[in-house]
PDB file of C-alpha atoms and ligand atoms in Angstrom:
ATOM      1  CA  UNK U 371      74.295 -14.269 -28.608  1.00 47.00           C
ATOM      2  CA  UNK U 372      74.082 -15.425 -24.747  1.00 52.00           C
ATOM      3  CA  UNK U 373      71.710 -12.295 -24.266  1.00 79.00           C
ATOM      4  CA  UNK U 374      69.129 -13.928 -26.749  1.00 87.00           C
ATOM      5  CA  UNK U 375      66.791 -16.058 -23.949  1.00 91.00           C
ATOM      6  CA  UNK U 376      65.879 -19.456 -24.298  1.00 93.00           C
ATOM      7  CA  UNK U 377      62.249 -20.090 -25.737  1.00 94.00           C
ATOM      8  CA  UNK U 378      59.904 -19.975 -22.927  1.00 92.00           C
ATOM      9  CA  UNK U 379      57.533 -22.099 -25.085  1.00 93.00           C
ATOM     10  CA  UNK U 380      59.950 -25.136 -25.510  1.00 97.00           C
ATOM     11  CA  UNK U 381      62.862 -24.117 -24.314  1.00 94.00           C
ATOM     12  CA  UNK U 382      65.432 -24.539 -27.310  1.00 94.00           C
ATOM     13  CA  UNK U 383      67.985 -21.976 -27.522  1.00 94.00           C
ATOM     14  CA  UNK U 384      68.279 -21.673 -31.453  1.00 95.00           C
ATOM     15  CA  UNK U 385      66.401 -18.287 -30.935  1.00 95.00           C
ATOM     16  CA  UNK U 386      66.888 -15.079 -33.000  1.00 94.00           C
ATOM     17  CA  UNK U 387      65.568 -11.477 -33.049  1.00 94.00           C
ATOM     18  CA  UNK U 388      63.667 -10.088 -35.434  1.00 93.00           C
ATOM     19  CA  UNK U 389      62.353  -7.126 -35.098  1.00 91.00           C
ATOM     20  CA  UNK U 390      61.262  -6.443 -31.635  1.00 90.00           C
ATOM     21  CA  UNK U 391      60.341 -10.098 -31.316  1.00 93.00           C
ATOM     22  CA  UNK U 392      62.348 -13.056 -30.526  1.00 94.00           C
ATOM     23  CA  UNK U 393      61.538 -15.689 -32.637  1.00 95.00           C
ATOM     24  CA  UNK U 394      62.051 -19.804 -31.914  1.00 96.00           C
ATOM     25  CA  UNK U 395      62.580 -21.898 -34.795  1.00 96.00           C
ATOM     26  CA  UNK U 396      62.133 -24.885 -32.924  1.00 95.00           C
ATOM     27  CA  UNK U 397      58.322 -24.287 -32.092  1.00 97.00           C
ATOM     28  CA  UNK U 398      58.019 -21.218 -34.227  1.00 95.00           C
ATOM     29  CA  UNK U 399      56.804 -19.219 -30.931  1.00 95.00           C
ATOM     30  CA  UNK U 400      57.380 -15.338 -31.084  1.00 94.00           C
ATOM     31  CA  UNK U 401      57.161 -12.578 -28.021  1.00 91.00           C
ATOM     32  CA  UNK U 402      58.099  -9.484 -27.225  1.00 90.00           C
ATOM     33  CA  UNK U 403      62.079  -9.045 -26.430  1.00 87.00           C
ATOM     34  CA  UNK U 404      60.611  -6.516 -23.569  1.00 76.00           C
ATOM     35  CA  UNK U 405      58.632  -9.102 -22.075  1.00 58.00           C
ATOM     36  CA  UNK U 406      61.197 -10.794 -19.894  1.00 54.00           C
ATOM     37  CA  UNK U 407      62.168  -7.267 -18.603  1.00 54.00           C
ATOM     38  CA  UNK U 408      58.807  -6.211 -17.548  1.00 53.00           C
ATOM     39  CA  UNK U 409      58.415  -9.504 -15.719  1.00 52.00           C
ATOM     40  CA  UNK U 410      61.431  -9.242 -13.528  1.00 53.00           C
ATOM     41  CA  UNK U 411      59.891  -5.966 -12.569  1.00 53.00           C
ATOM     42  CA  UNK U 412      57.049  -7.235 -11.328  1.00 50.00           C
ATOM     43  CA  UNK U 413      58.294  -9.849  -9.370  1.00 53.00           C
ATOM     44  CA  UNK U 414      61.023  -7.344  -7.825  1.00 57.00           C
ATOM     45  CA  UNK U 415      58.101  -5.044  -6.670  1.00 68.00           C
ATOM     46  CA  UNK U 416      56.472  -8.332  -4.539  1.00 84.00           C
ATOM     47  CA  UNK U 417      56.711  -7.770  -0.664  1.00 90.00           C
ATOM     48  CA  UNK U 418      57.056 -10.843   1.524  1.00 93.00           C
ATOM     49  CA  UNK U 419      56.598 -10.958   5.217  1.00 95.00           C
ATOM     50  CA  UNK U 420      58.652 -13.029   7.264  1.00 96.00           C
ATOM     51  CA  UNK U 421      57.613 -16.211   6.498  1.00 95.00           C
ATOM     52  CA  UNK U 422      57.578 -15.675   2.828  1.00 95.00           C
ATOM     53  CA  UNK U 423      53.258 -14.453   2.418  1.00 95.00           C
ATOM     54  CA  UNK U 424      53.364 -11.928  -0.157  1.00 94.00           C
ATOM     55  CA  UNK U 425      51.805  -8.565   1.216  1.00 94.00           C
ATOM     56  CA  UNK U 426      49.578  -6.239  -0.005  1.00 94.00           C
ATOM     57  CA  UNK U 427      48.137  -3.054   0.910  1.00 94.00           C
ATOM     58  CA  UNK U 428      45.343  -3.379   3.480  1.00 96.00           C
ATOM     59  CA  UNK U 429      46.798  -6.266   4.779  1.00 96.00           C
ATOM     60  CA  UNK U 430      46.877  -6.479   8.693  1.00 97.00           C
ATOM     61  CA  UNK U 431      50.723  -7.375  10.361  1.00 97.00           C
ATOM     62  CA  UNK U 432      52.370  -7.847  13.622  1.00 97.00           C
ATOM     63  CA  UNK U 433      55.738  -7.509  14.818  1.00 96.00           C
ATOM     64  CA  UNK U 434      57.770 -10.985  15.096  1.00 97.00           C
ATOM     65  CA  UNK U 435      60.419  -8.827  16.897  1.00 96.00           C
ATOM     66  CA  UNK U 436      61.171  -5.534  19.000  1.00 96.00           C
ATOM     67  CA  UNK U 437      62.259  -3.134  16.616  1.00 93.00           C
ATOM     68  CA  UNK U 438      64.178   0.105  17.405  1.00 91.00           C
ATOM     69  CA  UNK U 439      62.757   3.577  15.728  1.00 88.00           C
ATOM     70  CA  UNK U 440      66.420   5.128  14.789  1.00 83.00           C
ATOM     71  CA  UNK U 441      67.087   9.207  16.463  1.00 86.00           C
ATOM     72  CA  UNK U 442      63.830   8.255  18.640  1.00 87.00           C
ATOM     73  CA  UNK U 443      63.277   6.616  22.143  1.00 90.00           C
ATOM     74  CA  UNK U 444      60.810   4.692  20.520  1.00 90.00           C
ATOM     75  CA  UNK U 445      60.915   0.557  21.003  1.00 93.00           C
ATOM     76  CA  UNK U 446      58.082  -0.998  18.793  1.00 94.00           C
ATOM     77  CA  UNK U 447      56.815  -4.215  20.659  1.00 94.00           C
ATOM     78  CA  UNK U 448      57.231  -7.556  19.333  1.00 96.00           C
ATOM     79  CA  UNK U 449      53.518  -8.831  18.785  1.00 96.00           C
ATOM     80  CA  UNK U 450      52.084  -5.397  17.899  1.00 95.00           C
ATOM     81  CA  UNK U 451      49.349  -5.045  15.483  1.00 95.00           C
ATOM     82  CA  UNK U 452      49.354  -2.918  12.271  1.00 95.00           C
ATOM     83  CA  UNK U 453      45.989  -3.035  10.845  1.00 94.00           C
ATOM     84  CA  UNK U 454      45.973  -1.575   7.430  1.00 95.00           C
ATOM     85  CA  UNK U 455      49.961  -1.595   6.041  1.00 96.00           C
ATOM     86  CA  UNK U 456      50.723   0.206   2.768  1.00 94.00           C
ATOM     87  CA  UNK U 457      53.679  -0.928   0.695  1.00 92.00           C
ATOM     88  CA  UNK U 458      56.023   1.575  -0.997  1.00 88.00           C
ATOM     89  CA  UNK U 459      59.220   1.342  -2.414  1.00 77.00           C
ATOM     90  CA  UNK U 460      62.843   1.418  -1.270  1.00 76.00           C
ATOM     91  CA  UNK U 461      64.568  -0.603   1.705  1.00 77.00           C
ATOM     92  CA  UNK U 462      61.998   0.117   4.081  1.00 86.00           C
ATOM     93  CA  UNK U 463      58.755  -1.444   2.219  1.00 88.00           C
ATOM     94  CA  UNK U 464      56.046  -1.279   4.313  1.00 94.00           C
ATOM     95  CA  UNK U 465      54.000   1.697   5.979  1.00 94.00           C
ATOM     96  CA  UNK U 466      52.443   1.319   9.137  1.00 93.00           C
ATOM     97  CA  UNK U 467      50.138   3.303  11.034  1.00 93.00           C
ATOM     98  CA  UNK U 468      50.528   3.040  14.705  1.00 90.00           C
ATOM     99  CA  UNK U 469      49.666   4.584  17.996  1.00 85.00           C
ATOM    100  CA  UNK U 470      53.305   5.363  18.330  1.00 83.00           C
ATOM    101  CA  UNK U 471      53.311   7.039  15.034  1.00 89.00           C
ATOM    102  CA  UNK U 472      53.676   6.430  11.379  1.00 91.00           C
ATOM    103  CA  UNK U 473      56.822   4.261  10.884  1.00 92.00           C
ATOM    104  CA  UNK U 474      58.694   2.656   8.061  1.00 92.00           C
ATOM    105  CA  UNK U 475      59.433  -0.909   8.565  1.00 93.00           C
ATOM    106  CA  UNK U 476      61.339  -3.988   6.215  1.00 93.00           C
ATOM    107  CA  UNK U 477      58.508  -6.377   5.754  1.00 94.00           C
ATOM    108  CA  UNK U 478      61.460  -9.186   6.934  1.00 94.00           C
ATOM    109  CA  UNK U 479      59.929  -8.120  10.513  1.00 96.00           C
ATOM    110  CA  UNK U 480      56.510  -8.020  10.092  1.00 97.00           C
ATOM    111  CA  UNK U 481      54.302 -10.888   9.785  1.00 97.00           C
ATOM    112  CA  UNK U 482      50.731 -11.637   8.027  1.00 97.00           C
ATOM    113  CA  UNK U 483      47.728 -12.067  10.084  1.00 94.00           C
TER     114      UNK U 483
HETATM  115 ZN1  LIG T1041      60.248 -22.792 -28.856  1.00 57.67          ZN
END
């Protein structure tokens, strides 16, 4: 029962399945029970920057701190530039291209520019 949503339309909860639908007495809207799945997909697969900007590939970022490359020497500058970042999955989200190298960073560091 509690794993039936609300209607999205009005909001009632006297909602039942049928079929692969929900269905809301209350307003008589139907959708797809997959629907509310898919869109909590989605929204998991949006990559925000520091202050909260959603990123996207293309999208020029710098640094807002120094960052560490783990098993490397390496210190990446606060303030450097990434101009083209490409998002991908996992913990680390975003690709950059730098003069240092090709480095995986969490877009919690990076800020849009
Ligand atoms: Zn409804």
């Amino acid at each position: 029962m509690s794993t039936i949503p609300a209607c999205p339309h009005c909001a009632m909860e006297n909602t039942y399945p049928d079929g692969d639908n929900y269905v809301c007495p209350d307003c008589a809207h139907e959708w797809p029970m997959n629907a509310a799945a898919s869109v909590d997909e989605a929204d998991a697969r949006v990559v925000k920057d520091a202050n909260g900007n959603p990123l996207a590939d293309g999208d020029a970022v710098v640094l807002i701190k120094d960052l560490k490359v783990k098993g490397s020497s390496i210190t990446l500058k606060m303030g450097t530039k990434v101009k083209s970042i490409r998002l991908v999955g996992g913990d680390h989200e975003v690709d950059c291209k730098m003069d240092a190298g090709n480095f995986m960073l969490k877009a919690a560091y990076l800020k849009k520019v």
